[in-house]
Coordinates of C-alpha atoms in Angstrom, one line a residue:
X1 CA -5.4 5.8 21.3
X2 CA -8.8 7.8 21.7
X3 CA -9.6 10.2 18.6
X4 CA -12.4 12.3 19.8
X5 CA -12.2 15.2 17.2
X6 CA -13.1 14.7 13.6
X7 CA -10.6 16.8 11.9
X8 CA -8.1 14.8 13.8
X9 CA -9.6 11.3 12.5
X10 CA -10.0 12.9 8.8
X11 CA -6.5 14.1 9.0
X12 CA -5.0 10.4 9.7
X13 CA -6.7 8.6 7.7
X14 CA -5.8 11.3 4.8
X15 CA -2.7 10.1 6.1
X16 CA -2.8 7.0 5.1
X17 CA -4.4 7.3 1.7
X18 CA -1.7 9.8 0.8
X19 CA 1.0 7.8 1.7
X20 CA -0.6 4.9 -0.2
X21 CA -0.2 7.5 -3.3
X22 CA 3.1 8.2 -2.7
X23 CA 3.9 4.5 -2.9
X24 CA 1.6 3.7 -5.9
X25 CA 3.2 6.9 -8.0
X26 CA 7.3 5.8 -6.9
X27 CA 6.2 2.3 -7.9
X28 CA 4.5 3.6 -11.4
X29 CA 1.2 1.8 -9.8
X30 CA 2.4 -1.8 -9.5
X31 CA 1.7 -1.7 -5.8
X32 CA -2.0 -0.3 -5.8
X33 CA -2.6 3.4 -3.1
X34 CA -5.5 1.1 -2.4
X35 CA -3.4 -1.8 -0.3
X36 CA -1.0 0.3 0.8
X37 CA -3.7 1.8 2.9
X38 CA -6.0 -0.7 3.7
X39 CA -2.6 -3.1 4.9
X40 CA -1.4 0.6 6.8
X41 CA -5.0 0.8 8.2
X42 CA -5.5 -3.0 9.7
X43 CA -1.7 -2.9 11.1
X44 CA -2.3 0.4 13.2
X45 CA -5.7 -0.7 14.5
X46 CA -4.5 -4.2 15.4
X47 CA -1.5 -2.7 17.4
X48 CA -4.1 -0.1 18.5
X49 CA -2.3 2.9 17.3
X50 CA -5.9 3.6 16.2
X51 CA -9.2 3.3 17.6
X52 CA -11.5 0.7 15.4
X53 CA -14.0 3.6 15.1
X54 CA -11.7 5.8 13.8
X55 CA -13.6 6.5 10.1
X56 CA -17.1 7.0 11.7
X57 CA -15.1 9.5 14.2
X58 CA -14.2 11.3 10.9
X59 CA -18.1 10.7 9.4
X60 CA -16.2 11.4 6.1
X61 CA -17.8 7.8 5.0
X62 CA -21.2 9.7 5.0
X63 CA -20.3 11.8 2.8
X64 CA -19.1 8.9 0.4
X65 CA -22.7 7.5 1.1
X66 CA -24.7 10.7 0.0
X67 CA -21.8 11.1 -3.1
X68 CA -22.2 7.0 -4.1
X69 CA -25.6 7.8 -6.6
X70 CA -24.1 11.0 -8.0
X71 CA -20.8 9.7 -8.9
X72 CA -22.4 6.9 -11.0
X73 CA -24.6 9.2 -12.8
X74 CA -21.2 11.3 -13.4
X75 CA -19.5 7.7 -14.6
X76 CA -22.7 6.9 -16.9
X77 CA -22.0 10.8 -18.6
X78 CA -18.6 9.5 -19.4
X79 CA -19.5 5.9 -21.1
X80 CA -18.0 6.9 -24.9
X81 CA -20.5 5.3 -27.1
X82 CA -19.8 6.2 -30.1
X83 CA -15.8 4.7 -29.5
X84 CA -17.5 1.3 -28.0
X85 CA -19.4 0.8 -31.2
X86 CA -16.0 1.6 -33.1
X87 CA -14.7 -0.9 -30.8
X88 CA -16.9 -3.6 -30.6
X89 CA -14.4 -6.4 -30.6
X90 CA -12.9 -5.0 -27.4
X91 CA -16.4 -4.6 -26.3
X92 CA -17.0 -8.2 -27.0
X93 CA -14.2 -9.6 -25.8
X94 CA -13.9 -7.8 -22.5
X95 CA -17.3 -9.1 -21.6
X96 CA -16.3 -12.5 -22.3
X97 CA -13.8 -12.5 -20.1
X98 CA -15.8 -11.2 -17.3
X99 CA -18.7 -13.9 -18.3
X100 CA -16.3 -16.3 -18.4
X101 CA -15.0 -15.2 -14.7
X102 CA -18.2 -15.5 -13.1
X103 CA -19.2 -18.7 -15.1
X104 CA -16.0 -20.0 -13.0
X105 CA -15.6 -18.4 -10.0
X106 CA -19.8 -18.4 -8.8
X107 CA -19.9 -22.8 -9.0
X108 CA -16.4 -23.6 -7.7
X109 CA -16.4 -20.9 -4.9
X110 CA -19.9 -22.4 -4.0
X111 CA -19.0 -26.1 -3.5
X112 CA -15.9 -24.4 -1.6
X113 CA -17.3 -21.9 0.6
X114 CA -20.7 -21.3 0.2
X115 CA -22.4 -18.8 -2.2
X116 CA -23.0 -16.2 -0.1
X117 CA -18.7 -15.9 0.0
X118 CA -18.8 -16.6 -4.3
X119 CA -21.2 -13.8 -4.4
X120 CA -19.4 -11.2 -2.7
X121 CA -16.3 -11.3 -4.0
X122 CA -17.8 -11.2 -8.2
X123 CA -18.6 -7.6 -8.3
X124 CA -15.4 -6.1 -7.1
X125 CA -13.4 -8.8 -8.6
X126 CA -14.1 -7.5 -12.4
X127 CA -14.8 -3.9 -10.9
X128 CA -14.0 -1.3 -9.1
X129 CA -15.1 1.2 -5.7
X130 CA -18.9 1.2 -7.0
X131 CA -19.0 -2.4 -7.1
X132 CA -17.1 -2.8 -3.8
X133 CA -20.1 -0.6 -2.2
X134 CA -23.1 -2.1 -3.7
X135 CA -21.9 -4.9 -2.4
X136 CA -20.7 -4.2 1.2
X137 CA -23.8 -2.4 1.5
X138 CA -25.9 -5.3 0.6
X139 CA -23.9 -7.8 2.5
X140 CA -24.6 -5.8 5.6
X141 CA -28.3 -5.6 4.9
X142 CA -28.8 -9.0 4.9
X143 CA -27.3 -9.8 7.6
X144 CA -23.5 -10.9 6.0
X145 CA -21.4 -8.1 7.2
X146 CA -19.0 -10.6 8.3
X147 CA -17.9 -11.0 4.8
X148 CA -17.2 -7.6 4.0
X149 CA -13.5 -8.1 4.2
X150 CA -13.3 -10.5 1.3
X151 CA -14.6 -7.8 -1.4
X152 CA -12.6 -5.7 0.2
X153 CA -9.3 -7.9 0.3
X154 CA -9.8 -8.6 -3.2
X155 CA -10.4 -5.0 -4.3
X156 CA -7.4 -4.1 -3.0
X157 CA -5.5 -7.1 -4.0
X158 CA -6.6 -8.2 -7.5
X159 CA -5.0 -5.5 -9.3
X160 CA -1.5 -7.7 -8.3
X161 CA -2.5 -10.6 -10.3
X162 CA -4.1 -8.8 -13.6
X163 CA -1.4 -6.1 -14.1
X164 CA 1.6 -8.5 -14.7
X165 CA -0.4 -10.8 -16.6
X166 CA -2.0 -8.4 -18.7
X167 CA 1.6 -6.8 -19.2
X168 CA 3.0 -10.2 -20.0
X169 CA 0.3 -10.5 -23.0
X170 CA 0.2 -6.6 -24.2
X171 CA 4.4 -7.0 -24.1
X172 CA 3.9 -10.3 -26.7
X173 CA 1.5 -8.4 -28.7
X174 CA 3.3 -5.0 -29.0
X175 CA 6.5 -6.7 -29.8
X176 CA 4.7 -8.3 -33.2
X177 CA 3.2 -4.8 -33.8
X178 CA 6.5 -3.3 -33.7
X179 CA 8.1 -5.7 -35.7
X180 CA 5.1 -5.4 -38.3
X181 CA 5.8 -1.6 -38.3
X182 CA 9.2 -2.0 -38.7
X183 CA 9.1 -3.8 -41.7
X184 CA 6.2 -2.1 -43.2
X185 CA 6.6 1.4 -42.0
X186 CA 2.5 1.2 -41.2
X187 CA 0.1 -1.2 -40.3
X188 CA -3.4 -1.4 -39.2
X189 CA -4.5 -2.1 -35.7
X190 CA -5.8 -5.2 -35.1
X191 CA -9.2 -4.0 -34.1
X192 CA -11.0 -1.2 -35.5
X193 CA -8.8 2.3 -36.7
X194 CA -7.5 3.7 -33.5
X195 CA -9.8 6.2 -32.9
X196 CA -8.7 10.1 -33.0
X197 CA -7.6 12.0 -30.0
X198 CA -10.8 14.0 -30.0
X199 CA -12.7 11.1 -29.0
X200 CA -10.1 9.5 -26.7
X201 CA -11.3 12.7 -23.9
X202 CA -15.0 10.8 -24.7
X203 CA -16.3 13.2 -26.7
X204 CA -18.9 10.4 -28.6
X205 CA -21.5 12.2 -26.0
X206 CA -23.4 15.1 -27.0
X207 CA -21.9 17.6 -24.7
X208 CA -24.4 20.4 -23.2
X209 CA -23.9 23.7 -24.6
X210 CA -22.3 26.2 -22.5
X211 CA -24.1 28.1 -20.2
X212 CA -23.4 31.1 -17.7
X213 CA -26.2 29.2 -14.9
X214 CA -24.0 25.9 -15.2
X215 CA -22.1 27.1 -11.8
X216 CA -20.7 24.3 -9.7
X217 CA -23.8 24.6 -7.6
X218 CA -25.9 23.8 -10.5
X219 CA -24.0 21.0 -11.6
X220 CA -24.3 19.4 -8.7
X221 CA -28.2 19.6 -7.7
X222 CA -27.9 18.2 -11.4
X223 CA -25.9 15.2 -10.3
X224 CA -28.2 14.8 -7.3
X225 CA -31.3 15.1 -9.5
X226 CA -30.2 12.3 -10.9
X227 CA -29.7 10.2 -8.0
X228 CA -33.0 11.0 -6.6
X229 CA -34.7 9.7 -9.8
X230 CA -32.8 6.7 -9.8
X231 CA -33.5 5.4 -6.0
X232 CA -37.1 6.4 -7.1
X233 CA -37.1 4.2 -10.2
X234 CA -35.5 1.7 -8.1
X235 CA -38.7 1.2 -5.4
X236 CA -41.0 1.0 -9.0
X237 CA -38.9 -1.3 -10.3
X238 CA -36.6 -3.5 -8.1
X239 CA -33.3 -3.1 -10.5
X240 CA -30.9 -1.5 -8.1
X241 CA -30.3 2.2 -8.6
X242 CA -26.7 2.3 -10.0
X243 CA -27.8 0.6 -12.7
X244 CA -30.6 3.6 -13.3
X245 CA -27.9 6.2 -12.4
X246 CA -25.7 4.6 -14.9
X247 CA -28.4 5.1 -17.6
X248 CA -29.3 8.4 -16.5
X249 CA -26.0 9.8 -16.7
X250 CA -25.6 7.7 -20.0
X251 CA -29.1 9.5 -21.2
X252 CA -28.9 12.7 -19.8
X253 CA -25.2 12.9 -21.5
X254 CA -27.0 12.3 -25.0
X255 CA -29.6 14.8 -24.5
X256 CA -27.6 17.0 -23.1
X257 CA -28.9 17.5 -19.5
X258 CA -25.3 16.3 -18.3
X259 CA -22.3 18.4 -19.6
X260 CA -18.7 15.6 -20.0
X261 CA -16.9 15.9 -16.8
X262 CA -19.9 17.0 -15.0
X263 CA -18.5 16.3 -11.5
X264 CA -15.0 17.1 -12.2
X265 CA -16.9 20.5 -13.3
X266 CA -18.7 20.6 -10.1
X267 CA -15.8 20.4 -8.4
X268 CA -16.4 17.5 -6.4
X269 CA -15.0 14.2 -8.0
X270 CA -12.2 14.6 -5.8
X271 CA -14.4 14.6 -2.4
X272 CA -16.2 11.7 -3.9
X273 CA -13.8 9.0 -4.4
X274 CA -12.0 10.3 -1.1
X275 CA -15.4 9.6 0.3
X276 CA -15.6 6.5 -1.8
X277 CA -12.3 5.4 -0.3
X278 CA -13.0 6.1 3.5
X279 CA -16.5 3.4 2.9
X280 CA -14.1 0.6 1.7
X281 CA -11.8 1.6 4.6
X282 CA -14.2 1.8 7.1
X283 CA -15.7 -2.3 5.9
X284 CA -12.2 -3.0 7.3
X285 CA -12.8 -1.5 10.9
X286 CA -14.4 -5.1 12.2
X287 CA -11.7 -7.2 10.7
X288 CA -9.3 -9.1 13.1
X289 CA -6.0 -10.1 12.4
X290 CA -7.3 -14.3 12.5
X291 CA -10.2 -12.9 10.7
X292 CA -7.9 -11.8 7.9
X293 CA -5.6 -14.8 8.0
X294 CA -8.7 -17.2 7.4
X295 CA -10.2 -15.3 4.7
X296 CA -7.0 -15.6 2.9
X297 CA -7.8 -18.9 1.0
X298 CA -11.4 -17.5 0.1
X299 CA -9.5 -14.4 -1.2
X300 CA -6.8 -15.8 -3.5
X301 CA -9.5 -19.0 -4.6
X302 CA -11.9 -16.3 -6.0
X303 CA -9.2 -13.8 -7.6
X304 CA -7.4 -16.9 -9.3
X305 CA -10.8 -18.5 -10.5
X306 CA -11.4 -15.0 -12.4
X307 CA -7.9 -14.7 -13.4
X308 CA -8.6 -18.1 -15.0
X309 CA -11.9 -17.5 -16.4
X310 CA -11.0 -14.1 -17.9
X311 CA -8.2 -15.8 -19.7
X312 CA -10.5 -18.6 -21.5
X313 CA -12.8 -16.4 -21.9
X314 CA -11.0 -13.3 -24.1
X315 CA -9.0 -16.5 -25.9
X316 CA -12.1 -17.6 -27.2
X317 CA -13.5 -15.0 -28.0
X318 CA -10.6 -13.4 -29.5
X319 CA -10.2 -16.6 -32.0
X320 CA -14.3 -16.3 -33.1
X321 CA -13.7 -12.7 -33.9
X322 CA -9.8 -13.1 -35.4
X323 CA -8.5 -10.6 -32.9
X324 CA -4.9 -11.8 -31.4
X325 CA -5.7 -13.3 -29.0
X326 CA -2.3 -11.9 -26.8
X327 CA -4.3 -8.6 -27.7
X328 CA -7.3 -9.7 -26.4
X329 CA -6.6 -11.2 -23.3
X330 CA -4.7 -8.3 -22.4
X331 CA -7.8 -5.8 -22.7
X332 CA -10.3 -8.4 -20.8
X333 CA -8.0 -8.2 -17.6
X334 CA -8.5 -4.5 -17.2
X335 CA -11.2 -5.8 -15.6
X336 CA -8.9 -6.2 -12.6
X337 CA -7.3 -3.1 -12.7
X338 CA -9.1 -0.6 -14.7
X339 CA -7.8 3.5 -15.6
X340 CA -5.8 5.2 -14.9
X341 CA -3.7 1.5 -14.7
X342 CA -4.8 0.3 -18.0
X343 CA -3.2 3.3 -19.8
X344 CA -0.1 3.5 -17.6
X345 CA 0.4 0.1 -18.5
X346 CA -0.3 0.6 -21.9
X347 CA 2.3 4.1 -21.8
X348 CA 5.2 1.9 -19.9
X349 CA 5.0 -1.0 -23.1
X350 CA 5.3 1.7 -25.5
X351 CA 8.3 3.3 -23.8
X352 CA 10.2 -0.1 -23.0
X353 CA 9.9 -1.7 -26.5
X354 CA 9.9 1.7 -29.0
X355 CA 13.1 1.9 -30.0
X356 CA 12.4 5.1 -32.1
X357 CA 9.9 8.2 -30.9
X358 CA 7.5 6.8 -34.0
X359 CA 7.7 3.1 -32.7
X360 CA 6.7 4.6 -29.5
X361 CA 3.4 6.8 -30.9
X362 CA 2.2 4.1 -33.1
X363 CA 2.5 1.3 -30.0
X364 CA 0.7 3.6 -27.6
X365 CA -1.6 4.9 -30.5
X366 CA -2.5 0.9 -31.5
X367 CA -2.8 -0.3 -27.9
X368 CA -4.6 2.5 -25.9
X369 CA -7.9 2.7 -27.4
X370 CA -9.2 -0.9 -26.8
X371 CA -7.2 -1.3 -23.7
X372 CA -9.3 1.9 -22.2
X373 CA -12.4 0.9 -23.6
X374 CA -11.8 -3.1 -22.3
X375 CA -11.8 -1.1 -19.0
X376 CA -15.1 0.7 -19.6
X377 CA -16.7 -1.9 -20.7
X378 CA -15.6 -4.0 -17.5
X379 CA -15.0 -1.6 -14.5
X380 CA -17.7 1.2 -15.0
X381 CA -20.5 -1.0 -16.9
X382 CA -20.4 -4.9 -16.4
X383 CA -19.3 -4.9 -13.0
X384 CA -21.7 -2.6 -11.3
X385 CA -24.6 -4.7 -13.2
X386 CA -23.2 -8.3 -11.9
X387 CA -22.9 -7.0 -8.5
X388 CA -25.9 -5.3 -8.4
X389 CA -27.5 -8.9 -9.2
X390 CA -25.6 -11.1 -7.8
X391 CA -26.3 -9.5 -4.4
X392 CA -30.1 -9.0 -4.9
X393 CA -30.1 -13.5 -5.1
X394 CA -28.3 -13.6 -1.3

């Protein structure tokens, strides 16, 4: 089927992310809008109900391109430092995990299937879109675009595996909360003092002051200012430039260049993970259905390695820093999922195992704070570093 008009291609691949949505919501997220669409998308091109060139037809992946530097700066504005000192165990722990994941999966997936396949799966595997792009876009620099599909595969699988685990452990851990609370009336979280509700909309940041000029327009040609200086401090400096936009959002947020929410302000966080989405569809376009069938053992072999790692990991460290350890490994595999998951998750526990409405607040209250900053500290910071390395050593 020939799609010569862009609206057309825009329009059905919208398509398919929205049904993906649909499916994700009715399933309260356990199957991710993410596969739903990248399954949907391979099925229709393989039986050619679509053209392989569909997305480029659309060119809505350039505008995820242009959006990719500006969306990190907007995710560096949003890193709550002030709650990741608070929570430094969580901190701590979810980076174990994630050290631990590559410590397994880089020498194993190496004697298996080479590094260049270890390596590309890494970043996405603890991470999220950002990582998935730094390093699709590397791979096909160098020359690797035929192993697009495995971060691709696993950043729209991996979220299967961590969910029920990490529900599984946060279940275990809630229940001895519950019971403590039950019996005591009160108790303390394991972790630092949950922190208030003024600093759970990440509000550790010194927010801009308000200002009549700090129109959408503005806001963006601030986001884009940023971006430009961090591709130019990447050709001084080598270190890949979401790594610079993630400090210059984190910076410009203190100083208050960056107001919080700066590209939800600018009204365009929407058109930038849409954008976002149609680049990890469009890595897909060049996948055949054998293609897909033999990346399969490379696929599972890497997310199970992490799974693994992440595991030992968050155990150990949770023991060295006398955090339960059901706790801990629960907040270090948001690394495979991330928000809005990890606080769904976190809202379904409350609501299965509260058997009163102040059971309820005080499970969601004790297990939010270090379950959304273990997916900070994972998805939005660690992972966009280890890819951005990892694929700078092909």
């Amino acid at each position: 089927m020939a799609i010569q008009e862009p609206v057309f291609a825009t329009m059905f691949i919208l398509a398919l992310i929205a049904l993906g949505e649909v499916v994700s919501i009715v399933t309260k997220a356990k199957i991710p809008m993410l596969l739903v669409t990248l399954i949907g998308f391979l099925i229709l091109i393989w039986t050619g109900v679509l053209p392989k060139d569909i997305v480029d037809t659309s060119s809505f992946n350039q505008i995820g391109f242009l959006l990719v530097t500006p969306l990190v700066v907007h995710l560096g504005t949003l890193i709550p430092l002030k709650m990741m000192f608070k929570q430094y165990k969580a901190v701590l722990i979810a980076l174990s995990g994630t050290f631990f994941a590559v410590l397994l999966v880089i020498p194993i997936s190496t004697l298996i299937f080479g590094y260049e396949t270890a390596a590309s799966g890494v970043g996405p595997l603890v991470g999220g879109i950002v990582a998935f792009i730094i390093t699709s876009t590397e791979l096909k620099e160098q020359g690797f675009g035929y192993l697009v599909a495995i971060p691709a595969l696993i950043l729209a699988i991996h979220k299967l595996f961590g969910i029920p685990v990490a529900t599984l452990f946060l279940r275990k851990y809630a229940l001895i909360l519950r019971d403590k609370f039950s019996q005591n009336g009160e108790i303390a979280a394991a972790l630092e003092a949950p922190v208030q509700k003024k600093e759970h909309h990440h509000s550790s940041n010194i927010s801009s002051p308000k200002s009549k000029f700090n129109t959408a327009n503005v806001l963006l040609f601030k986001l884009f200012v940023g971006g430009a200086l961090a591709i130019l401090l990447e050709s001084f400096t080598g270190l890949h430039n979401t790594v610079w936009c993630l400090l210059i959002g984190i910076i410009g947020a203190r100083i208050g260049f960056f107001e919080q929410n700066i590209m939800d302000n600018a009204k365009a966080s929407s058109v930038a993970m849409i954008g976002a989405i149609f680049i990890v569809i469009d890595s897909m376009s060049e996948v055949s259905l054998q293609t897909f069938i033999n990346f399969i053992p490379q696929i599972l072999t890497i997310i199970i390695l992490g799974l693994i790692g992440i595991l030992i990991g968050s155990f150990l460290c949770s023991k060295l820093l006398k955090v339960n350890p059901y706790q801990g490994i629960a907040l270090a595999l948001t690394a495979m999922f991330g928000f809005p998951s990890d606080y769904i998750l976190c809202q379904e526990v409350s609501r299965s195992l509260g058997r009163t409405d102040e059971e309820e607040k005080f499970l969601l209250d004790t297990l939010s704070p270090p379950m959304l900053i273990g997916g900070f500290t994972t998805v939005t910071v660690a992972s966009v570093i280890i890819a951005s390395f990892l694929i700078q050593t092909l």
